[in-house]
């Protein structure tokens, strides 16, 4: 086995295959984001909630007078969790709990959500040293804190938004996770079951 | 590797004789089609998305050589490593080699058709490396030492009773029949495997040349675990999986989830760009990307069938196919089934041994209508049939000759009204001995080939043309 030789073989084969008609039927480059569309943020929020709940996700809206830390404390108590693991976020600094280091033993993982997509009910999480990937994945319950300004219309708008954040792709983060509800499978006679590998409950707190 | 000829007919007869399988197939295909239809009807720009995706794929395949080099550069820049494999054996050898060099003992795999295609598991296991499939369906299939039945739902041919018995035998648990309980058992078993794995292997749904990003789409979270937990991540991709720009992913992701499972979005989509960065606490230390050719660059050579490479493996063509609905996934011999199997398998393997597959279709075209990248399946199938006929010298045998004569007779009779109506009248007499309850049964050879499987409707004493005349022109030929 010689990877270099194979590389030459594959490239040669492709070039000989495609030499004759190089002139391209380029895609039209159509943009599916409508810039004229006036975005009604409260409609986006409602759509997100409807779609996230449709895939068995749970949504809590933080009331105007409610305190986020208090709300999270309350959720943790309700879930009767022994240990919690969470991202290093300002709003979680004064939680009643300390973040569990061993994620495999945590009952709940709490993260932020960098964006959300209204049209599909999807949370978008970007990885970084402060935002590990496993917090939203290993524990049986995932709670995500979402700021309502970060909800975008659809996946096309999301990529347009990402494009703005990542003018220079060297800075594209190592992992972008799209999360649409709890982990699911229909592999046994098409019966829907939750929590097969990832969290069985996905909870969003909208701020 | 394919060792013997795929006998589609024999396989189909076997499948047709299994009533349990038939029930599962009808239930499954009906539901998949309905949910896809519902999801697609919610997208007003669906047709535009299809055209756009098709255009992108056409351009990618025409310039695949330069896109592969661009992707290699992007991945290398991030600290990942690209490997080129010209065939299945080489691809597996590359993965085994990476495992050996890093002293890997336990591998977790997420679902990937490319790894099924190259039979990676067999190679890893024969080299003493524990390899576990972690997608629930694939895990079930692996535990029974079976093959996937469908590219999206591999264990759809297993009933929950089968699975309950299997789990009870393997894990020493009671025979639960509640799917949620069975799922929980699998979660526990597989979580252990993840925590002790030193290498994760995944497929690739899309690879972005511009950024070196790979997209992995799934519902369970096992691909996320396999690509995050172990120190080494090896991703295996057919060389056709490239998308030039990151933002173009939005088009393909929209099409894929709805076409595959009728979801607006799959539960998890991971866009992975290189190995773990400095300061991060999770993600793999090493990222390897294996380019698998295995016949694909040859497919690119044929203008007639090149579009086979546009496929994004959604399975919509399989779910809608009236042939698959009857005969199921195993009849197609290898990993890809349904219409996509009928066009891909013969092109990736020995055409002699796979010659049945291009004929495993009624050419109804339903697959073309649902395909998110508008692959013209009937066109490709006909082109492949032509090749088979040419290569086997017109199927130079009795059957070929008979077909030729039959079609000549048919075209003669059908082009002359006199002979047409004469034939119809003759049939009314000829069918006398075979007719029962207005159906023809047990006809002599060569018509027995038909009546062995099903009855043929009897020729009517009063032909349609006569009835038409009476209905619309009255008995005397006057228009009513």
XYZ file of C-alpha atoms in Angstrom:
687
model
C 0.000 0.000 0.000
C 1.353 3.352 -0.973
C -0.880 6.323 -0.379
C 1.136 8.548 -2.711
C 0.833 6.111 -5.568
C -2.905 5.796 -4.981
C -3.263 9.547 -4.926
C -1.567 9.804 -8.306
C -3.742 6.990 -9.644
C -7.009 8.555 -8.480
C -6.153 12.035 -9.737
C -4.939 10.670 -13.060
C -8.076 8.628 -13.501
C -10.302 11.592 -12.713
C -8.416 13.869 -15.060
C -8.580 11.429 -17.940
C -12.258 10.895 -17.219
C -13.230 14.516 -17.184
C -10.759 16.108 -19.550
C -13.046 16.461 -22.498
C -15.792 18.567 -20.994
C -14.335 20.933 -18.487
C -16.683 23.772 -19.175
C -18.945 23.779 -16.192
C -22.594 23.709 -15.504
C -21.999 25.805 -12.423
C -24.726 26.039 -9.869
C -26.590 29.301 -10.130
C -25.231 30.302 -6.744
C -28.764 31.030 -5.694
C -29.004 32.466 -2.226
C -31.842 31.089 -0.164
C -31.713 33.868 2.411
C -34.222 36.585 1.685
C -32.723 39.886 2.835
C -36.007 41.707 2.235
C -37.826 39.499 4.669
C -38.641 41.513 7.750
C -37.794 39.424 10.746
C -40.288 39.442 13.556
C -38.222 38.232 16.509
C -41.211 37.198 18.591
C -42.517 35.079 15.727
C -39.106 33.421 15.459
C -39.242 32.647 19.138
C -42.717 31.142 18.865
C -41.735 29.073 15.851
C -38.656 27.814 17.624
C -40.718 26.755 20.636
C -43.319 24.964 18.511
C -40.689 23.113 16.503
C -38.491 22.212 19.463
C -41.477 20.863 21.373
C -42.577 18.912 18.320
C -39.396 16.841 18.548
C -39.992 16.107 22.259
C -37.854 19.002 23.492
C -38.953 21.051 26.522
C -38.967 24.845 26.660
C -39.034 27.246 29.633
C -39.481 30.938 29.018
C -37.787 33.086 31.602
C -40.285 35.661 32.852
C -39.253 39.309 32.955
C -38.918 39.368 36.707
C -37.360 35.926 36.998
C -33.696 35.406 37.708
C -31.844 32.955 35.450
C -29.637 31.476 38.166
C -32.673 30.937 40.357
C -34.530 29.297 37.485
C -31.666 26.885 36.807
C -31.357 26.039 40.508
C -35.055 25.295 40.512
C -34.798 23.024 37.447
C -31.913 21.102 38.974
C -33.884 20.582 42.182
C -36.951 19.456 40.244
C -34.842 16.922 38.369
C -33.466 15.689 41.665
C -29.922 15.685 40.284
C -26.939 14.630 42.373
C -24.295 16.163 40.167
C -24.317 18.780 37.457
C -21.742 19.758 34.870
C -21.876 23.135 33.164
C -20.061 25.504 30.850
C -18.034 28.326 32.265
C -20.704 31.020 31.823
C -21.315 34.190 33.802
C -24.936 33.370 34.432
C -23.965 30.076 36.043
C -21.246 31.431 38.348
C -23.517 31.655 41.376
C -25.311 28.309 41.041
C -25.914 26.268 44.183
C -23.858 23.509 42.610
C -20.250 23.145 41.534
C -19.505 21.766 38.116
C -18.832 18.034 38.138
C -15.496 17.293 36.482
C -16.311 13.709 35.567
C -18.945 14.230 32.913
C -19.703 10.536 32.647
C -21.182 10.726 36.146
C -23.101 13.972 35.786
C -26.907 13.825 35.863
C -27.359 17.091 34.019
C -25.228 19.023 31.529
C -25.877 22.764 31.247
C -24.658 24.755 28.258
C -25.380 27.924 26.404
C -26.586 27.955 22.810
C -24.780 30.249 20.393
C -27.671 30.232 17.942
C -31.005 28.582 17.374
C -32.973 27.908 14.205
C -36.692 28.694 14.396
C -37.799 26.752 11.342
C -36.417 23.411 12.541
C -36.273 23.848 16.326
C -32.509 23.456 16.389
C -29.887 24.607 18.900
C -26.437 25.467 17.547
C -23.439 25.072 19.877
C -19.907 26.126 18.971
C -17.003 24.345 20.645
C -14.204 26.188 22.452
C -12.094 25.702 25.593
C -14.962 27.222 27.617
C -17.584 25.292 25.682
C -16.747 21.569 25.679
C -18.730 19.287 23.365
C -19.488 16.526 25.834
C -21.507 18.683 28.261
C -24.464 18.547 25.897
C -23.927 14.887 25.103
C -22.936 12.590 27.980
C -25.423 13.384 30.790
C -28.975 12.004 30.503
C -30.411 15.534 30.674
C -29.244 18.567 28.685
C -30.292 22.086 29.635
C -29.396 24.870 27.198
C -29.655 28.586 27.882
C -30.665 30.508 24.778
C -30.829 34.263 24.318
C -33.818 35.067 22.173
C -31.897 37.500 19.937
C -29.849 34.553 18.704
C -32.773 32.770 17.078
C -32.547 32.889 13.285
C -35.179 32.017 10.695
C -33.812 28.921 8.990
C -30.690 26.951 8.217
C -29.807 29.239 5.298
C -29.925 32.280 7.569
C -27.827 30.396 10.111
C -25.047 29.748 7.605
C -25.190 33.369 6.490
C -24.762 34.346 10.144
C -21.891 31.882 10.632
C -20.297 33.281 7.483
C -20.292 36.715 9.065
C -18.676 35.401 12.238
C -16.071 33.419 10.312
C -14.774 35.748 7.641
C -11.484 33.949 8.061
C -12.044 30.213 8.100
C -8.844 29.543 10.002
C -10.888 30.594 12.971
C -13.772 28.201 12.329
C -14.238 26.309 15.591
C -13.377 22.618 15.788
C -16.958 21.472 16.171
C -20.341 23.006 15.481
C -23.140 20.887 16.940
C -26.710 21.188 15.717
C -29.082 19.731 18.288
C -32.748 19.220 17.467
C -34.393 17.687 20.530
C -33.329 14.683 22.594
C -31.391 11.709 21.211
C -33.753 9.418 19.333
C -33.946 6.247 17.334
C -36.613 4.300 15.479
C -34.466 1.268 14.826
C -36.747 -1.172 16.642
C -39.801 -1.683 14.420
C -39.945 2.075 13.820
C -40.935 2.710 17.433
C -39.638 6.079 18.553
C -37.456 5.801 21.643
C -35.483 8.571 23.326
C -32.054 8.785 24.917
C -30.391 5.944 23.069
C -26.938 7.559 23.237
C -27.267 11.259 23.930
C -29.584 12.915 26.481
C -33.119 11.565 26.762
C -34.332 15.023 27.765
C -33.427 18.280 26.060
C -34.554 21.405 27.891
C -34.161 24.988 26.686
C -34.432 28.054 28.874
C -35.074 31.109 26.707
C -33.789 34.370 28.152
C -15.562 -7.937 -2.223
C -18.091 -9.813 -4.226
C -17.360 -13.504 -4.531
C -20.293 -14.971 -6.387
C -22.910 -13.701 -8.798
C -25.793 -11.836 -7.184
C -28.865 -13.864 -8.078
C -31.530 -11.204 -7.705
C -34.329 -13.491 -8.774
C -33.484 -16.235 -6.329
C -33.026 -13.725 -3.508
C -36.352 -12.081 -4.331
C -38.266 -15.368 -4.355
C -36.826 -16.091 -0.919
C -37.866 -12.678 0.390
C -41.335 -12.944 -1.123
C -41.886 -16.206 0.725
C -41.405 -14.549 4.116
C -44.711 -13.065 5.334
C -43.186 -11.426 8.443
C -40.699 -9.591 6.303
C -43.389 -8.553 3.870
C -45.446 -6.996 6.643
C -42.435 -5.104 7.999
C -41.557 -3.839 4.531
C -45.028 -2.565 3.714
C -45.341 -0.863 7.089
C -41.907 0.677 6.813
C -42.115 1.930 3.236
C -45.626 3.333 3.720
C -44.592 5.301 6.784
C -41.336 6.559 5.327
C -43.026 7.798 2.195
C -45.799 9.549 4.084
C -43.441 11.349 6.456
C -41.134 12.398 3.631
C -44.072 13.750 1.673
C -45.252 15.747 4.660
C -41.811 17.200 5.355
C -41.204 18.120 1.726
C -44.576 19.799 1.260
C -43.624 22.246 4.018
C -40.795 23.709 1.944
C -41.957 26.117 -0.741
C -38.568 26.275 -2.466
C -38.064 22.487 -2.569
C -37.667 22.285 -6.339
C -35.193 25.154 -6.359
C -33.179 23.454 -3.631
C -33.068 20.270 -5.714
C -31.914 22.113 -8.820
C -29.288 23.989 -6.883
C -27.964 20.824 -5.232
C -27.875 19.084 -8.591
C -25.928 21.971 -10.128
C -23.397 21.941 -7.313
C -22.907 18.184 -7.621
C -22.443 18.366 -11.393
C -19.752 20.946 -10.968
C -18.044 19.090 -8.110
C -17.761 15.830 -10.010
C -16.431 17.568 -13.120
C -13.683 19.183 -11.058
C -13.259 16.457 -8.502
C -9.486 16.264 -8.913
C -8.932 19.866 -7.882
C -11.542 19.738 -5.106
C -9.888 16.671 -3.568
C -6.572 18.507 -3.524
C -8.214 21.589 -2.004
C -9.840 19.465 0.695
C -6.543 17.734 1.448
C -4.874 21.104 1.839
C -7.578 22.404 4.166
C -7.486 19.312 6.379
C -3.689 19.307 6.526
C -3.608 22.995 7.445
C -5.734 22.160 10.496
C -3.361 19.435 11.609
C -5.390 16.541 10.220
C -4.080 13.832 7.930
C -5.517 12.735 4.590
C -5.058 9.214 3.192
C -5.816 8.142 -0.383
C -7.151 4.652 -1.055
C -7.745 3.457 -4.575
C -9.711 0.380 -3.561
C -11.467 -1.284 -0.631
C -8.516 -3.364 0.523
C -6.262 -0.333 0.599
C -8.782 1.700 2.568
C -9.122 -0.981 5.214
C -5.357 -1.464 5.344
C -4.895 2.269 5.987
C -7.264 2.162 8.964
C -5.676 -0.995 10.360
C -2.294 0.670 9.983
C -3.384 3.785 11.903
C -4.766 1.523 14.636
C -1.559 -0.517 14.854
C 0.728 2.499 14.982
C -1.274 3.923 17.871
C -1.647 0.634 19.683
C -5.432 0.764 19.417
C -7.375 -2.088 21.006
C -10.976 -0.923 21.019
C -12.776 0.807 18.176
C -16.272 2.310 18.224
C -17.956 2.909 14.883
C -20.848 5.055 13.879
C -22.950 4.191 10.864
C -21.215 4.538 7.543
C -22.102 2.930 4.251
C -18.557 3.492 2.975
C -17.162 1.308 5.772
C -19.765 -1.349 4.995
C -18.719 -1.134 1.368
C -15.044 -1.719 2.155
C -15.884 -4.340 4.823
C -13.783 -2.531 7.351
C -15.078 -4.432 10.386
C -13.866 -7.754 9.031
C -10.363 -6.358 8.516
C -10.173 -4.727 11.928
C -11.480 -7.775 13.759
C -9.190 -10.163 11.886
C -6.315 -7.974 13.028
C -7.327 -8.439 16.627
C -8.972 -5.052 17.100
C -12.320 -5.043 18.916
C -14.777 -3.196 16.715
C -18.290 -2.304 17.800
C -21.060 -0.770 15.717
C -22.829 1.798 17.884
C -25.840 2.853 15.829
C -28.636 0.841 17.458
C -29.745 -0.768 14.198
C -26.191 -1.572 13.130
C -25.425 -2.905 16.613
C -28.385 -5.290 16.392
C -27.297 -6.368 12.924
C -23.721 -6.917 14.146
C -24.890 -8.939 17.169
C -26.767 -11.312 14.823
C -23.859 -11.427 12.398
C -26.203 -10.147 9.694
C -26.058 -7.393 7.044
C -27.918 -4.043 7.055
C -31.308 -4.205 5.396
C -31.632 -0.520 4.565
C -29.133 2.314 4.504
C -31.060 4.433 7.021
C -32.755 1.809 9.210
C -30.467 -1.229 9.057
C -32.436 -3.580 11.333
C -35.898 -2.964 9.975
C -36.205 -6.674 9.136
C -35.931 -7.641 12.821
C -39.060 -7.703 14.986
C -38.943 -6.535 18.564
C -39.399 -10.165 19.616
C -36.230 -11.056 17.679
C -34.350 -8.220 19.350
C -35.687 -8.993 22.781
C -34.515 -12.592 22.472
C -31.143 -11.495 21.109
C -30.489 -9.058 23.964
C -31.619 -11.578 26.527
C -29.153 -14.153 25.180
C -26.233 -11.761 24.829
C -26.603 -9.658 27.972
C -28.297 -11.992 30.401
C -31.380 -9.800 30.879
C -35.075 -10.750 30.874
C -36.877 -10.766 27.519
C -38.230 -7.220 27.509
C -40.480 -6.360 24.604
C -40.822 -2.672 25.336
C -38.667 -0.878 22.732
C -37.725 1.818 25.267
C -36.424 -0.836 27.682
C -34.449 -2.487 24.890
C -33.026 0.891 23.922
C -31.958 1.502 27.530
C -30.126 -1.829 27.640
C -28.279 -0.942 24.450
C -27.400 2.484 25.869
C -25.828 0.924 28.927
C -23.889 -1.701 26.983
C -22.637 0.759 24.404
C -21.767 3.538 26.846
C -19.190 1.167 28.360
C -17.718 0.619 24.910
C -17.445 4.353 24.252
C -15.690 5.017 27.533
C -13.039 2.392 26.840
C -12.526 3.078 23.126
C -9.231 4.435 21.814
C -10.401 5.059 18.287
C -13.661 6.280 16.770
C -14.559 5.628 13.149
C -17.257 7.551 11.327
C -18.496 8.096 7.825
C -18.868 11.502 6.211
C -22.114 12.952 4.876
C -20.469 15.988 3.310
C -16.895 17.258 3.226
C -16.289 20.955 2.606
C -13.265 21.575 0.376
C -12.921 25.232 1.379
C -12.659 24.673 5.147
C -11.777 20.997 5.600
C -14.996 20.552 7.557
C -16.833 17.235 7.595
C -20.560 17.061 8.295
C -22.019 14.043 10.065
C -25.788 13.671 10.305
C -27.501 11.331 12.781
C -30.313 10.952 15.313
C -28.852 8.897 18.120
C -25.731 10.763 19.241
C -23.441 7.782 18.711
C -21.553 9.556 15.932
C -21.016 12.530 18.237
C -19.687 10.198 20.916
C -17.473 8.274 18.488
C -15.988 11.484 17.105
C -15.548 13.260 20.454
C -14.604 10.726 23.086
C -11.733 8.606 21.699
C -8.284 10.128 21.143
C -8.257 9.231 17.459
C -10.982 9.954 14.947
C -10.838 8.291 11.535
C -13.448 9.444 9.020
C -13.994 7.423 5.856
C -15.477 9.055 2.756
C -16.190 8.140 -0.822
C -14.396 10.721 -2.959
C -17.718 12.036 -4.314
C -18.854 13.480 -0.973
C -17.365 16.924 -1.530
C -19.228 20.216 -1.269
C -17.133 23.244 -2.302
C -18.291 25.929 0.155
C -19.380 25.815 3.772
C -22.515 27.854 3.152
C -23.685 25.344 0.527
C -24.182 22.857 3.339
C -27.467 24.555 4.170
C -28.904 23.332 0.872
C -27.774 19.745 1.314
C -28.723 19.538 4.981
C -32.231 20.805 4.166
C -32.618 18.160 1.486
C -31.061 15.256 3.353
C -33.076 15.165 6.591
C -36.424 15.587 4.868
C -35.648 13.051 2.160
C -34.173 10.465 4.497
C -36.483 10.378 7.492
C -39.075 13.074 6.911
C -37.568 15.182 9.688
C -37.094 18.928 9.283
C -33.678 18.377 10.757
C -31.973 15.263 12.017
C -31.421 15.370 15.780
C -27.696 15.893 15.508
C -25.568 17.457 12.820
C -21.867 17.808 13.663
C -19.593 20.021 11.602
C -16.120 18.880 12.534
C -13.159 20.976 11.446
C -9.873 19.277 12.273
C -8.663 17.782 15.556
C -9.070 19.262 19.049
C -7.676 22.788 19.389
C -5.324 24.009 22.029
C -7.044 24.494 25.362
C -10.033 22.293 24.534
C -10.906 19.505 26.942
C -12.547 17.175 24.464
C -12.462 16.153 20.830
C -9.887 13.833 19.259
C -6.140 14.533 19.343
C -5.709 12.992 15.906
C -7.968 13.457 12.907
C -7.606 11.210 9.864
C -9.646 11.477 6.688
C -9.567 8.543 4.256
C -10.521 9.183 0.614
C -11.965 6.015 -0.898
C -12.084 5.694 -4.672
C -13.000 2.007 -5.092
C -14.338 2.434 -8.624
C -15.733 5.944 -8.308
C -13.224 7.608 -10.621
C -14.223 5.043 -13.243
C -17.874 5.997 -12.867
C -16.881 9.610 -13.493
C -15.623 8.523 -16.927
C -19.034 7.593 -18.246
C -21.090 10.586 -19.193
C -24.200 8.401 -19.228
C -23.885 7.179 -15.659
C -21.751 9.852 -13.991
C -24.744 11.190 -12.110
C -24.679 8.067 -9.940
C -21.972 9.948 -8.029
C -24.327 12.787 -7.094
C -26.138 10.565 -4.568
C -26.247 11.844 -0.978
C -27.408 8.467 0.449
C -30.776 9.618 1.774
C -32.645 6.435 0.884
C -35.746 8.205 -0.493
C -35.482 6.194 -3.730
C -35.447 2.982 -1.716
C -38.541 3.857 0.301
C -40.563 4.768 -2.774
C -39.465 1.835 -4.947
C -42.260 -0.670 -5.686
C -39.640 -3.359 -6.266
C -37.832 -2.797 -2.950
C -41.205 -2.755 -1.209
C -41.699 -6.362 -2.322
C -38.226 -7.862 -2.200
C -36.427 -5.911 0.532
C -32.811 -4.958 0.976
C -30.958 -8.266 1.002
C -32.084 -9.196 -2.513
C -29.667 -6.625 -3.894
C -26.723 -8.626 -2.571
C -24.447 -5.888 -1.279
C -24.788 -2.871 1.039
C -26.665 -0.528 -1.269
C -30.229 -1.602 -2.006
C -33.211 -0.302 -3.958
C -32.728 1.895 -7.030
C -29.447 3.347 -5.785
C -28.133 -0.193 -5.232
C -29.282 -1.180 -8.702
C -27.157 1.552 -10.248
C -24.196 1.776 -7.839
C -23.435 -1.877 -7.131
C -22.862 -2.875 -10.779
C -20.562 0.110 -11.276
C -18.486 -0.472 -8.141
C -18.166 -4.229 -8.647
C -17.594 -6.900 -11.258
C -20.286 -6.174 -13.876
C -20.631 -9.891 -14.696
C -21.497 -10.818 -11.136
C -23.901 -7.911 -10.703
C -25.572 -8.107 -14.125
C -29.012 -8.818 -12.619
C -29.255 -5.534 -10.769
C -29.902 -3.025 -13.593
C -32.897 -5.220 -14.462
C -34.267 -5.096 -10.907
C -36.550 -2.205 -11.726
C -39.799 -1.547 -13.527
C -38.438 1.820 -14.717
C -41.470 3.552 -13.215
C -39.352 6.577 -12.376
C -40.700 7.233 -8.868
C -37.085 7.214 -7.639
C -36.166 9.995 -10.039
C -39.075 12.095 -8.830
C -38.091 11.930 -5.155
C -34.318 12.088 -5.582
C -33.037 15.273 -3.885
C -30.306 15.616 -6.503
C -32.539 14.558 -9.399
C -30.651 11.455 -10.462
C -32.344 10.167 -13.607
C -32.481 6.548 -12.457
C -34.354 5.119 -15.471
C -31.787 6.658 -17.794
C -28.848 5.250 -15.853
C -30.521 1.853 -15.513
C -31.141 1.646 -19.253
C -27.576 2.607 -19.978
C -26.329 -0.096 -17.597
C -28.713 -2.633 -19.147
C -27.326 -1.790 -22.528
C -23.832 -2.437 -21.233
C -24.847 -5.804 -19.816
C -26.446 -6.799 -23.093
C -23.412 -5.690 -25.089
C -20.966 -7.425 -22.791
C -22.852 -10.682 -22.752
C -23.344 -10.521 -26.541
C -27.023 -9.727 -26.365
C -27.494 -12.203 -23.512
C -26.667 -14.622 -26.317
C -28.878 -17.404 -25.193
C -32.310 -18.770 -25.656
C -33.902 -16.080 -23.514
C -32.311 -13.303 -25.531
C -33.527 -14.834 -28.764
C -37.018 -15.374 -27.397
C -37.207 -11.782 -26.210
C -36.165 -10.580 -29.621
C -38.786 -12.679 -31.424
C -41.473 -11.742 -28.913
C -40.863 -8.040 -29.378
C -40.880 -8.380 -33.186
C -44.203 -10.197 -33.109
C -45.551 -7.671 -30.644
C -44.554 -4.684 -32.761
C -46.039 -6.287 -35.890
C -49.374 -7.059 -34.257
C -49.715 -3.747 -32.463
C -48.993 -1.641 -35.506
C -51.766 -3.139 -37.683
C -55.374 -2.698 -36.481
C -56.530 -5.734 -38.413
C -54.009 -8.134 -36.870
C -54.540 -6.559 -33.501
C -58.228 -7.247 -33.422
C -57.765 -10.663 -35.028
C -55.262 -11.631 -32.346
C -57.662 -10.496 -29.643
C -60.414 -12.668 -31.075
C -58.103 -15.643 -31.440
C -57.067 -15.349 -27.840
C -60.661 -15.675 -26.694
C -60.693 -19.149 -28.241
C -57.156 -20.144 -27.317
C -57.589 -19.303 -23.669
C -60.528 -21.685 -23.301
C -58.548 -24.473 -21.546
C -56.745 -22.209 -19.105
C -59.531 -19.942 -18.036
C -60.985 -20.007 -14.545
C -62.905 -17.234 -12.769
C -62.056 -14.862 -15.559
C -58.319 -15.431 -15.075
C -55.766 -17.470 -16.985
C -53.821 -20.055 -15.010
C -51.106 -22.592 -15.763
C -50.312 -21.416 -19.301
C -47.806 -23.454 -21.348
C -44.153 -22.406 -21.765
C -42.992 -19.644 -22.240
C -46.095 -18.009 -20.749
C -45.801 -20.307 -17.744
C -43.059 -17.977 -16.514
C -45.786 -15.453 -15.864
C -48.554 -17.691 -14.574
C -46.255 -19.545 -12.201
C -46.201 -16.440 -10.006
C -49.568 -14.857 -10.689
C -52.718 -15.179 -12.765
C -53.247 -13.334 -15.982
C -56.555 -11.560 -16.602
C -58.598 -13.351 -19.260
C -59.185 -11.812 -22.656
C -62.648 -10.334 -22.830
C -65.203 -11.745 -25.255
C -66.254 -8.228 -25.995
C -63.113 -6.210 -26.691
C -62.689 -2.714 -25.381
C -63.031 -1.159 -28.820
C -66.474 -2.668 -29.221
C -67.560 -1.567 -25.775
C -66.253 1.919 -26.448
C -68.293 2.120 -29.626
C -71.459 1.026 -27.867
C -70.966 3.310 -24.918
C -70.304 6.487 -26.842
C -71.840 5.934 -30.229
C -74.802 3.759 -29.386
C -75.395 0.332 -30.909
C -75.963 1.818 -34.310
C -72.843 3.901 -34.252
C -74.715 7.141 -33.556
C -73.256 9.459 -30.956
C -75.461 9.635 -27.883
